[in-house]
Amino acid sequence: DEGVVILLEGQEYILRASLTAFCGDGLAVHEVFNLLGPSSNFFCRMCLYTRQDLHNGSIEIKQSRNMAVYNEHLNLLHNANYSDNAKTLTGMHGECCLHLSRFFHICKNLIFDPMHDILCGIGPMILKLVLLRYTLELKLFHIDDFNNRIASFQYGFVERKNKPSANFNERILRVKGHTLNQKAMQIWCLLRVFPFLISEWVLTGEEHLQLILLLLRIMEIVFAPKVTVSLMSYLRALITDFLETFKQLFPDVHMINKFHHLTHYPDCMLWSGPLQLYNCMRYEAKHNEIKLRAQNVHNFKNPPKTLIRIVQCSQSARWGKGNATIIRVEPLNGETVTVQNCQSRTYLHDLGYVDTDSIFTTNAIKINGVEFRLNLLVCLKIDKQNGKNLPLFGCIKEILMLNKNEVYFLTTLYKTHLFDTDFNAYHV
């Protein structure tokens, strides 16, 4: 409450902080929250859903772990002297240490990480089961042909670095477990291109392909940077349809914990906002710098202390530069040209420029970490004509940077004909 006094540009400020949200993979969250592990009977940190409910295929949300239930379980543990039986009945080891922060309680931390749930759990499992069904049971195509399609598919510049590895074989599909030798972003990319890869072999509307298309529609909402309240009912219906379809297609396969996590997503988003804000992908990417430091400092006695100190110094240096802008613009190349030599000459005249004025043009630019370059398609707006509500796309033909941080794109408009549900893509 007293805070910490800091000196910033010659003035003293009192810096106060509070814990507002905690996100991470399932195992880490359960350990910090002092709950039993994800393999326990009561594995859900938001409700009293049991392992038997999961094996029975129940999609119903059970009694919520609210403050009253949490305190009741704490009393039960205390009265039973924290016995193993009491821990099994409650799914808890004891109280969470984070409650020392008086504004934080785990019952109000309604957050799940979509990266670990979908890209590292449900996504690989669905892909593996569907490929096993297509290649080894129905024999619609050979797994080597699928690898060839992965290797030869035109992913484009944006997805080129996320290209899936063409390493599928019969052993990987038959081995026990639901993991694939792919990274999270590779799974995301593979799910999106999967309908294109198998379109020659699998009939339109095939039920296993529909399962993947349902998952893609769920992901579009879950990973969206902005969502509306009205979308939550639609998301809830999609999740129910997805779980029911999975049970119908794979009745002998037990669902993993992450399937149940999906049922909580609409409530989590209503309470905490878009789950993209709590996506652990960017946090784990930030760990790469720490890992490199750990390999080089050669400190084996107390690495956390050394690494935390280095990270704090590094973060303070970034903040101390004084250029922590809200909108970061970074041209990757470019040159200065006159207005008369630009494709956007007419539009620049409307902005008050004359032919002899000099402006900066570039082939590629990063805006808040998102890279735009020539000949990429961007979504401009929703075309509400004729009641179709289809997005209007434009192809970038010129990139101009005015007044150091104002970016303008000259685009060629493309007509959107329809949304193809069989490929989960727009036909332009």
mmCIF file of C-alpha atoms in Angstrom, residues 69-350:
data_model
loop_
_atom_site.group_PDB
_atom_site.id
_atom_site.type_symbol
_atom_site.label_atom_id
_atom_site.label_comp_id
_atom_site.label_asym_id
_atom_site.label_seq_id
_atom_site.Cartn_x
_atom_site.Cartn_y
_atom_site.Cartn_z
ATOM 1 C CA VAL A 69 -17.126 -23.125 -1.869
ATOM 2 C CA TYR A 70 -13.436 -22.244 -1.626
ATOM 3 C CA ASN A 71 -13.692 -21.257 2.042
ATOM 4 C CA GLU A 72 -15.770 -24.358 2.790
ATOM 5 C CA HIS A 73 -13.050 -26.539 1.281
ATOM 6 C CA LEU A 74 -10.368 -24.714 3.260
ATOM 7 C CA ASN A 75 -12.261 -25.404 6.483
ATOM 8 C CA LEU A 76 -12.657 -29.060 5.527
ATOM 9 C CA LEU A 77 -8.916 -29.343 4.899
ATOM 10 C CA HIS A 78 -8.080 -27.620 8.170
ATOM 11 C CA ASN A 79 -10.455 -29.797 10.201
ATOM 12 C CA ALA A 80 -9.056 -32.946 8.572
ATOM 13 C CA ASN A 81 -5.470 -31.818 9.255
ATOM 14 C CA TYR A 82 -4.847 -31.621 5.493
ATOM 15 C CA SER A 83 -5.199 -35.375 5.023
ATOM 16 C CA ASP A 84 -4.834 -36.987 1.606
ATOM 17 C CA ASN A 85 -8.512 -37.943 1.620
ATOM 18 C CA ALA A 86 -9.557 -34.330 2.259
ATOM 19 C CA LYS A 87 -7.288 -33.133 -0.535
ATOM 20 C CA THR A 88 -8.857 -35.656 -2.917
ATOM 21 C CA LEU A 89 -12.380 -34.550 -1.942
ATOM 22 C CA THR A 90 -11.608 -30.856 -2.502
ATOM 23 C CA GLY A 91 -8.959 -30.909 -5.235
ATOM 24 C CA MET A 92 -6.821 -28.566 -3.115
ATOM 25 C CA HIS A 93 -3.598 -28.715 -1.107
ATOM 26 C CA GLY A 94 -4.424 -25.564 0.838
ATOM 27 C CA GLU A 95 -4.712 -21.803 0.468
ATOM 28 C CA CYS A 96 -2.936 -19.975 -2.356
ATOM 29 C CA CYS A 97 0.029 -17.783 -1.399
ATOM 30 C CA LEU A 98 -1.091 -15.138 -3.906
ATOM 31 C CA HIS A 99 -3.935 -14.230 -1.567
ATOM 32 C CA LEU A 100 -1.372 -12.153 0.332
ATOM 33 C CA SER A 101 -2.175 -9.609 -2.369
ATOM 34 C CA ARG A 102 -5.462 -8.310 -0.968
ATOM 35 C CA PHE A 103 -6.948 -7.458 -4.365
ATOM 36 C CA PHE A 104 -6.400 -10.921 -5.873
ATOM 37 C CA HIS A 105 -8.242 -14.196 -5.387
ATOM 38 C CA ILE A 106 -8.053 -17.309 -7.546
ATOM 39 C CA CYS A 107 -11.863 -17.580 -7.621
ATOM 40 C CA LYS A 108 -11.911 -14.319 -9.589
ATOM 41 C CA ASN A 109 -9.070 -15.306 -11.913
ATOM 42 C CA LEU A 110 -11.307 -16.579 -14.731
ATOM 43 C CA ILE A 111 -8.569 -17.173 -17.281
ATOM 44 C CA PHE A 112 -7.513 -20.088 -19.468
ATOM 45 C CA ASP A 113 -4.592 -20.047 -21.879
ATOM 46 C CA PRO A 114 -5.804 -20.797 -25.443
ATOM 47 C CA MET A 115 -2.290 -21.627 -26.642
ATOM 48 C CA HIS A 116 -1.820 -24.565 -24.276
ATOM 49 C CA ASP A 117 -5.468 -25.645 -24.451
ATOM 50 C CA ILE A 118 -5.940 -25.553 -28.225
ATOM 51 C CA LEU A 119 -2.581 -25.335 -30.004
ATOM 52 C CA CYS A 120 -0.752 -27.708 -27.651
ATOM 53 C CA GLY A 121 -3.670 -29.954 -26.676
ATOM 54 C CA ILE A 122 -6.915 -30.155 -28.618
ATOM 55 C CA GLY A 123 -5.470 -29.188 -32.021
ATOM 56 C CA PRO A 124 -2.739 -31.867 -32.210
ATOM 57 C CA MET A 125 -5.135 -34.483 -30.821
ATOM 58 C CA ILE A 126 -7.815 -33.761 -33.438
ATOM 59 C CA LEU A 127 -5.301 -33.687 -36.301
ATOM 60 C CA LYS A 128 -3.776 -36.972 -35.212
ATOM 61 C CA LEU A 129 -7.124 -38.753 -34.871
ATOM 62 C CA VAL A 130 -8.439 -37.442 -38.193
ATOM 63 C CA LEU A 131 -5.241 -38.322 -40.078
ATOM 64 C CA LEU A 132 -5.268 -41.796 -38.512
ATOM 65 C CA ARG A 133 -8.846 -42.220 -39.701
ATOM 66 C CA TYR A 134 -8.143 -40.961 -43.230
ATOM 67 C CA THR A 135 -4.816 -42.709 -43.916
ATOM 68 C CA LEU A 136 -4.792 -45.977 -41.964
ATOM 69 C CA GLU A 137 -8.479 -46.844 -41.574
ATOM 70 C CA LEU A 138 -10.311 -45.400 -44.588
ATOM 71 C CA LYS A 139 -7.110 -45.315 -46.697
ATOM 72 C CA LEU A 140 -8.245 -42.224 -48.594
ATOM 73 C CA PHE A 141 -4.622 -41.206 -49.172
ATOM 74 C CA HIS A 142 -1.114 -42.197 -48.120
ATOM 75 C CA ILE A 143 0.672 -40.311 -45.362
ATOM 76 C CA ASP A 144 3.645 -39.671 -47.687
ATOM 77 C CA ASP A 145 1.321 -37.877 -50.101
ATOM 78 C CA PHE A 146 0.140 -35.712 -47.209
ATOM 79 C CA ASN A 147 3.760 -34.839 -46.384
ATOM 80 C CA ASN A 148 4.338 -33.877 -50.015
ATOM 81 C CA ARG A 149 1.341 -31.563 -49.896
ATOM 82 C CA ILE A 150 2.694 -29.894 -46.748
ATOM 83 C CA ALA A 151 6.092 -29.368 -48.369
ATOM 84 C CA SER A 152 4.747 -27.993 -51.669
ATOM 85 C CA PHE A 153 1.875 -25.826 -50.416
ATOM 86 C CA GLN A 154 2.223 -22.088 -51.097
ATOM 87 C CA TYR A 155 1.977 -20.573 -47.609
ATOM 88 C CA GLY A 156 2.772 -17.003 -48.598
ATOM 89 C CA PHE A 157 5.028 -14.559 -46.805
ATOM 90 C CA VAL A 158 2.949 -14.226 -43.627
ATOM 91 C CA GLU A 159 2.804 -17.953 -42.813
ATOM 92 C CA ARG A 160 6.142 -18.957 -44.328
ATOM 93 C CA LYS A 161 7.934 -19.003 -40.970
ATOM 94 C CA ASN A 162 5.098 -21.092 -39.452
ATOM 95 C CA LYS A 163 5.208 -23.762 -42.157
ATOM 96 C CA PRO A 164 4.433 -27.199 -40.624
ATOM 97 C CA SER A 165 7.102 -29.886 -40.677
ATOM 98 C CA ALA A 166 6.457 -32.652 -43.218
ATOM 99 C CA ASN A 167 7.383 -35.373 -40.722
ATOM 100 C CA PHE A 168 4.185 -37.417 -40.437
ATOM 101 C CA ASN A 169 4.463 -41.200 -40.571
ATOM 102 C CA GLU A 170 2.531 -44.276 -39.492
ATOM 103 C CA ARG A 171 4.490 -44.627 -36.252
ATOM 104 C CA ILE A 172 3.614 -41.082 -35.119
ATOM 105 C CA LEU A 173 -0.070 -41.685 -35.814
ATOM 106 C CA ARG A 174 -0.181 -45.038 -34.019
ATOM 107 C CA VAL A 175 1.933 -44.188 -30.964
ATOM 108 C CA LYS A 176 0.062 -43.713 -27.693
ATOM 109 C CA GLY A 177 -0.595 -40.104 -26.779
ATOM 110 C CA HIS A 178 -2.016 -37.109 -28.591
ATOM 111 C CA THR A 179 1.050 -35.012 -29.408
ATOM 112 C CA LEU A 180 2.673 -34.256 -32.756
ATOM 113 C CA ASN A 181 6.216 -33.153 -33.525
ATOM 114 C CA GLN A 182 5.057 -29.616 -34.329
ATOM 115 C CA LYS A 183 5.324 -26.278 -32.544
ATOM 116 C CA ALA A 184 2.237 -24.349 -31.467
ATOM 117 C CA MET A 185 2.311 -21.943 -34.430
ATOM 118 C CA GLN A 186 2.871 -24.856 -36.811
ATOM 119 C CA ILE A 187 -0.266 -26.531 -35.451
ATOM 120 C CA TRP A 188 -2.194 -23.280 -35.936
ATOM 121 C CA CYS A 189 -0.981 -23.003 -39.528
ATOM 122 C CA LEU A 190 -1.639 -26.694 -40.261
ATOM 123 C CA LEU A 191 -5.206 -26.484 -38.967
ATOM 124 C CA ARG A 192 -5.908 -23.527 -41.254
ATOM 125 C CA VAL A 193 -4.464 -25.107 -44.398
ATOM 126 C CA PHE A 194 -5.697 -28.653 -43.661
ATOM 127 C CA PRO A 195 -8.907 -28.329 -45.768
ATOM 128 C CA PHE A 196 -6.784 -27.237 -48.753
ATOM 129 C CA LEU A 197 -4.245 -30.050 -48.320
ATOM 130 C CA ILE A 198 -6.815 -32.862 -48.402
ATOM 131 C CA SER A 199 -9.438 -31.337 -50.728
ATOM 132 C CA GLU A 200 -8.508 -33.694 -53.590
ATOM 133 C CA TRP A 201 -9.036 -36.837 -51.506
ATOM 134 C CA VAL A 202 -11.868 -36.018 -49.090
ATOM 135 C CA LEU A 203 -15.432 -35.282 -50.180
ATOM 136 C CA THR A 204 -17.043 -31.957 -49.362
ATOM 137 C CA GLY A 205 -18.958 -32.064 -46.083
ATOM 138 C CA GLU A 206 -17.161 -35.150 -44.733
ATOM 139 C CA GLU A 207 -17.899 -35.378 -40.994
ATOM 140 C CA HIS A 208 -14.290 -35.561 -39.747
ATOM 141 C CA LEU A 209 -13.383 -32.511 -41.806
ATOM 142 C CA GLN A 210 -16.396 -30.713 -40.341
ATOM 143 C CA LEU A 211 -14.933 -31.331 -36.875
ATOM 144 C CA ILE A 212 -11.774 -29.441 -37.848
ATOM 145 C CA LEU A 213 -13.818 -26.644 -39.423
ATOM 146 C CA LEU A 214 -15.769 -26.292 -36.167
ATOM 147 C CA LEU A 215 -12.499 -25.987 -34.259
ATOM 148 C CA LEU A 216 -11.298 -23.312 -36.691
ATOM 149 C CA ARG A 217 -14.432 -21.237 -36.125
ATOM 150 C CA ILE A 218 -13.941 -21.516 -32.368
ATOM 151 C CA MET A 219 -10.315 -20.417 -32.732
ATOM 152 C CA GLU A 220 -11.281 -17.366 -34.786
ATOM 153 C CA ILE A 221 -13.291 -16.037 -31.844
ATOM 154 C CA VAL A 222 -10.963 -17.213 -29.072
ATOM 155 C CA PHE A 223 -7.833 -15.691 -30.643
ATOM 156 C CA ALA A 224 -9.562 -12.490 -31.796
ATOM 157 C CA PRO A 225 -8.092 -9.264 -30.324
ATOM 158 C CA LYS A 226 -11.600 -7.834 -29.908
ATOM 159 C CA VAL A 227 -14.933 -9.576 -29.348
ATOM 160 C CA THR A 228 -18.515 -8.544 -28.676
ATOM 161 C CA VAL A 229 -20.849 -9.793 -25.967
ATOM 162 C CA SER A 230 -23.283 -11.052 -28.610
ATOM 163 C CA LEU A 231 -20.607 -13.438 -29.943
ATOM 164 C CA MET A 232 -20.481 -15.379 -26.677
ATOM 165 C CA SER A 233 -23.779 -17.180 -27.302
ATOM 166 C CA TYR A 234 -22.519 -18.183 -30.742
ATOM 167 C CA LEU A 235 -19.212 -19.350 -29.253
ATOM 168 C CA ARG A 236 -21.059 -21.413 -26.647
ATOM 169 C CA ALA A 237 -23.125 -23.084 -29.392
ATOM 170 C CA LEU A 238 -19.989 -23.796 -31.463
ATOM 171 C CA ILE A 239 -18.237 -25.396 -28.484
ATOM 172 C CA THR A 240 -21.260 -27.571 -27.683
ATOM 173 C CA ASP A 241 -21.518 -28.662 -31.323
ATOM 174 C CA PHE A 242 -17.778 -29.380 -31.422
ATOM 175 C CA LEU A 243 -17.830 -31.545 -28.276
ATOM 176 C CA GLU A 244 -20.951 -33.450 -29.366
ATOM 177 C CA THR A 245 -19.436 -34.097 -32.805
ATOM 178 C CA PHE A 246 -16.195 -35.346 -31.245
ATOM 179 C CA LYS A 247 -18.080 -37.792 -29.003
ATOM 180 C CA GLN A 248 -20.042 -39.056 -31.999
ATOM 181 C CA LEU A 249 -16.991 -39.559 -34.239
ATOM 182 C CA PHE A 250 -14.620 -40.939 -31.579
ATOM 183 C CA PRO A 251 -16.797 -42.664 -28.941
ATOM 184 C CA ASP A 252 -13.912 -44.823 -27.683
ATOM 185 C CA VAL A 253 -11.487 -41.918 -27.187
ATOM 186 C CA HIS A 254 -11.445 -40.197 -23.807
ATOM 187 C CA MET A 255 -11.457 -36.417 -23.990
ATOM 188 C CA ILE A 256 -8.553 -34.643 -22.288
ATOM 189 C CA ASN A 257 -8.933 -31.896 -19.664
ATOM 190 C CA LYS A 258 -8.607 -29.164 -22.255
ATOM 191 C CA PHE A 259 -11.916 -30.145 -23.874
ATOM 192 C CA HIS A 260 -13.682 -29.271 -20.634
ATOM 193 C CA HIS A 261 -11.738 -26.004 -20.410
ATOM 194 C CA LEU A 262 -13.439 -24.943 -23.646
ATOM 195 C CA THR A 263 -16.846 -24.948 -21.955
ATOM 196 C CA HIS A 264 -15.637 -22.167 -19.633
ATOM 197 C CA TYR A 265 -14.316 -19.933 -22.428
ATOM 198 C CA PRO A 266 -17.491 -17.833 -22.961
ATOM 199 C CA ASP A 267 -17.737 -17.037 -19.236
ATOM 200 C CA CYS A 268 -14.011 -16.276 -19.064
ATOM 201 C CA MET A 269 -14.245 -13.858 -21.982
ATOM 202 C CA LEU A 270 -17.293 -12.134 -20.503
ATOM 203 C CA TRP A 271 -15.417 -11.639 -17.222
ATOM 204 C CA SER A 272 -11.805 -11.074 -18.330
ATOM 205 C CA GLY A 273 -12.082 -9.907 -21.944
ATOM 206 C CA PRO A 274 -10.533 -11.476 -25.063
ATOM 207 C CA LEU A 275 -8.414 -14.503 -24.178
ATOM 208 C CA GLN A 276 -5.834 -13.333 -26.705
ATOM 209 C CA LEU A 277 -4.728 -10.893 -23.991
ATOM 210 C CA TYR A 278 -3.756 -13.863 -21.799
ATOM 211 C CA ASN A 279 -2.215 -15.978 -24.545
ATOM 212 C CA CYS A 280 1.059 -17.397 -23.204
ATOM 213 C CA MET A 281 2.677 -17.513 -26.645
ATOM 214 C CA ARG A 282 4.222 -14.038 -26.383
ATOM 215 C CA TYR A 283 5.259 -14.621 -22.777
ATOM 216 C CA GLU A 284 7.048 -17.840 -23.684
ATOM 217 C CA ALA A 285 8.730 -16.134 -26.631
ATOM 218 C CA LYS A 286 10.109 -13.577 -24.177
ATOM 219 C CA HIS A 287 11.696 -16.465 -22.257
ATOM 220 C CA ASN A 288 14.081 -17.115 -25.175
ATOM 221 C CA GLU A 289 16.247 -14.193 -24.067
ATOM 222 C CA ILE A 290 16.356 -15.581 -20.517
ATOM 223 C CA LYS A 291 17.292 -19.044 -21.788
ATOM 224 C CA LEU A 292 20.204 -17.619 -23.770
ATOM 225 C CA ARG A 293 21.390 -15.742 -20.690
ATOM 226 C CA ALA A 294 21.215 -18.915 -18.597
ATOM 227 C CA GLN A 295 23.417 -20.746 -21.090
ATOM 228 C CA ASN A 296 26.068 -18.021 -20.974
ATOM 229 C CA VAL A 297 26.286 -16.907 -17.331
ATOM 230 C CA HIS A 298 27.430 -20.378 -16.112
ATOM 231 C CA ASN A 299 25.851 -19.807 -12.711
ATOM 232 C CA PHE A 300 24.728 -23.166 -11.324
ATOM 233 C CA LYS A 301 24.145 -22.275 -7.653
ATOM 234 C CA ASN A 302 21.254 -19.826 -7.830
ATOM 235 C CA PRO A 303 20.303 -19.180 -11.490
ATOM 236 C CA PRO A 304 16.867 -17.614 -10.754
ATOM 237 C CA LYS A 305 18.384 -14.765 -8.737
ATOM 238 C CA THR A 306 20.928 -13.931 -11.430
ATOM 239 C CA LEU A 307 18.443 -14.179 -14.296
ATOM 240 C CA ILE A 308 15.748 -12.144 -12.538
ATOM 241 C CA ARG A 309 18.296 -9.396 -11.840
ATOM 242 C CA ILE A 310 19.412 -9.355 -15.479
ATOM 243 C CA VAL A 311 15.816 -9.237 -16.735
ATOM 244 C CA GLN A 312 14.969 -6.383 -14.369
ATOM 245 C CA CYS A 313 17.983 -4.394 -15.548
ATOM 246 C CA SER A 314 17.089 -5.066 -19.172
ATOM 247 C CA GLN A 315 13.466 -4.005 -18.675
ATOM 248 C CA SER A 316 14.512 -0.858 -16.791
ATOM 249 C CA ALA A 317 16.865 0.037 -19.641
ATOM 250 C CA ARG A 318 14.014 -0.260 -22.154
ATOM 251 C CA TRP A 319 11.730 1.938 -20.083
ATOM 252 C CA GLY A 320 14.542 4.409 -19.422
ATOM 253 C CA LYS A 321 15.016 5.140 -23.121
ATOM 254 C CA GLY A 322 11.935 7.343 -23.050
ATOM 255 C CA ASN A 323 10.597 6.021 -26.366
ATOM 256 C CA ALA A 324 7.903 3.673 -25.061
ATOM 257 C CA THR A 325 5.431 4.809 -27.721
ATOM 258 C CA ILE A 326 1.923 3.417 -27.953
ATOM 259 C CA ILE A 327 2.143 3.022 -31.735
ATOM 260 C CA ARG A 328 5.537 1.728 -32.874
ATOM 261 C CA VAL A 329 6.398 2.245 -36.536
ATOM 262 C CA GLU A 330 9.507 0.621 -37.968
ATOM 263 C CA PRO A 331 10.245 0.792 -41.729
ATOM 264 C CA LEU A 332 12.385 -2.154 -42.839
ATOM 265 C CA ASN A 333 13.810 -0.358 -45.879
ATOM 266 C CA GLY A 334 12.915 2.517 -48.162
ATOM 267 C CA GLU A 335 13.933 5.720 -49.873
ATOM 268 C CA THR A 336 12.917 9.357 -50.215
ATOM 269 C CA VAL A 337 11.167 10.266 -53.469
ATOM 270 C CA THR A 338 9.217 13.223 -54.812
ATOM 271 C CA VAL A 339 5.432 13.262 -54.924
ATOM 272 C CA GLN A 340 5.366 13.328 -58.717
ATOM 273 C CA ASN A 341 7.081 9.920 -58.808
ATOM 274 C CA CYS A 342 4.553 8.224 -56.503
ATOM 275 C CA GLN A 343 1.590 6.085 -57.479
ATOM 276 C CA SER A 344 -0.365 7.952 -54.793
ATOM 277 C CA ARG A 345 0.290 11.345 -56.376
ATOM 278 C CA THR A 346 -3.398 12.324 -56.711
ATOM 279 C CA TYR A 347 -4.207 11.389 -53.112
ATOM 280 C CA LEU A 348 -1.139 13.262 -51.828
ATOM 281 C CA HIS A 349 -2.365 16.383 -53.608
ATOM 282 C CA ASP A 350 -5.606 16.057 -51.628
#
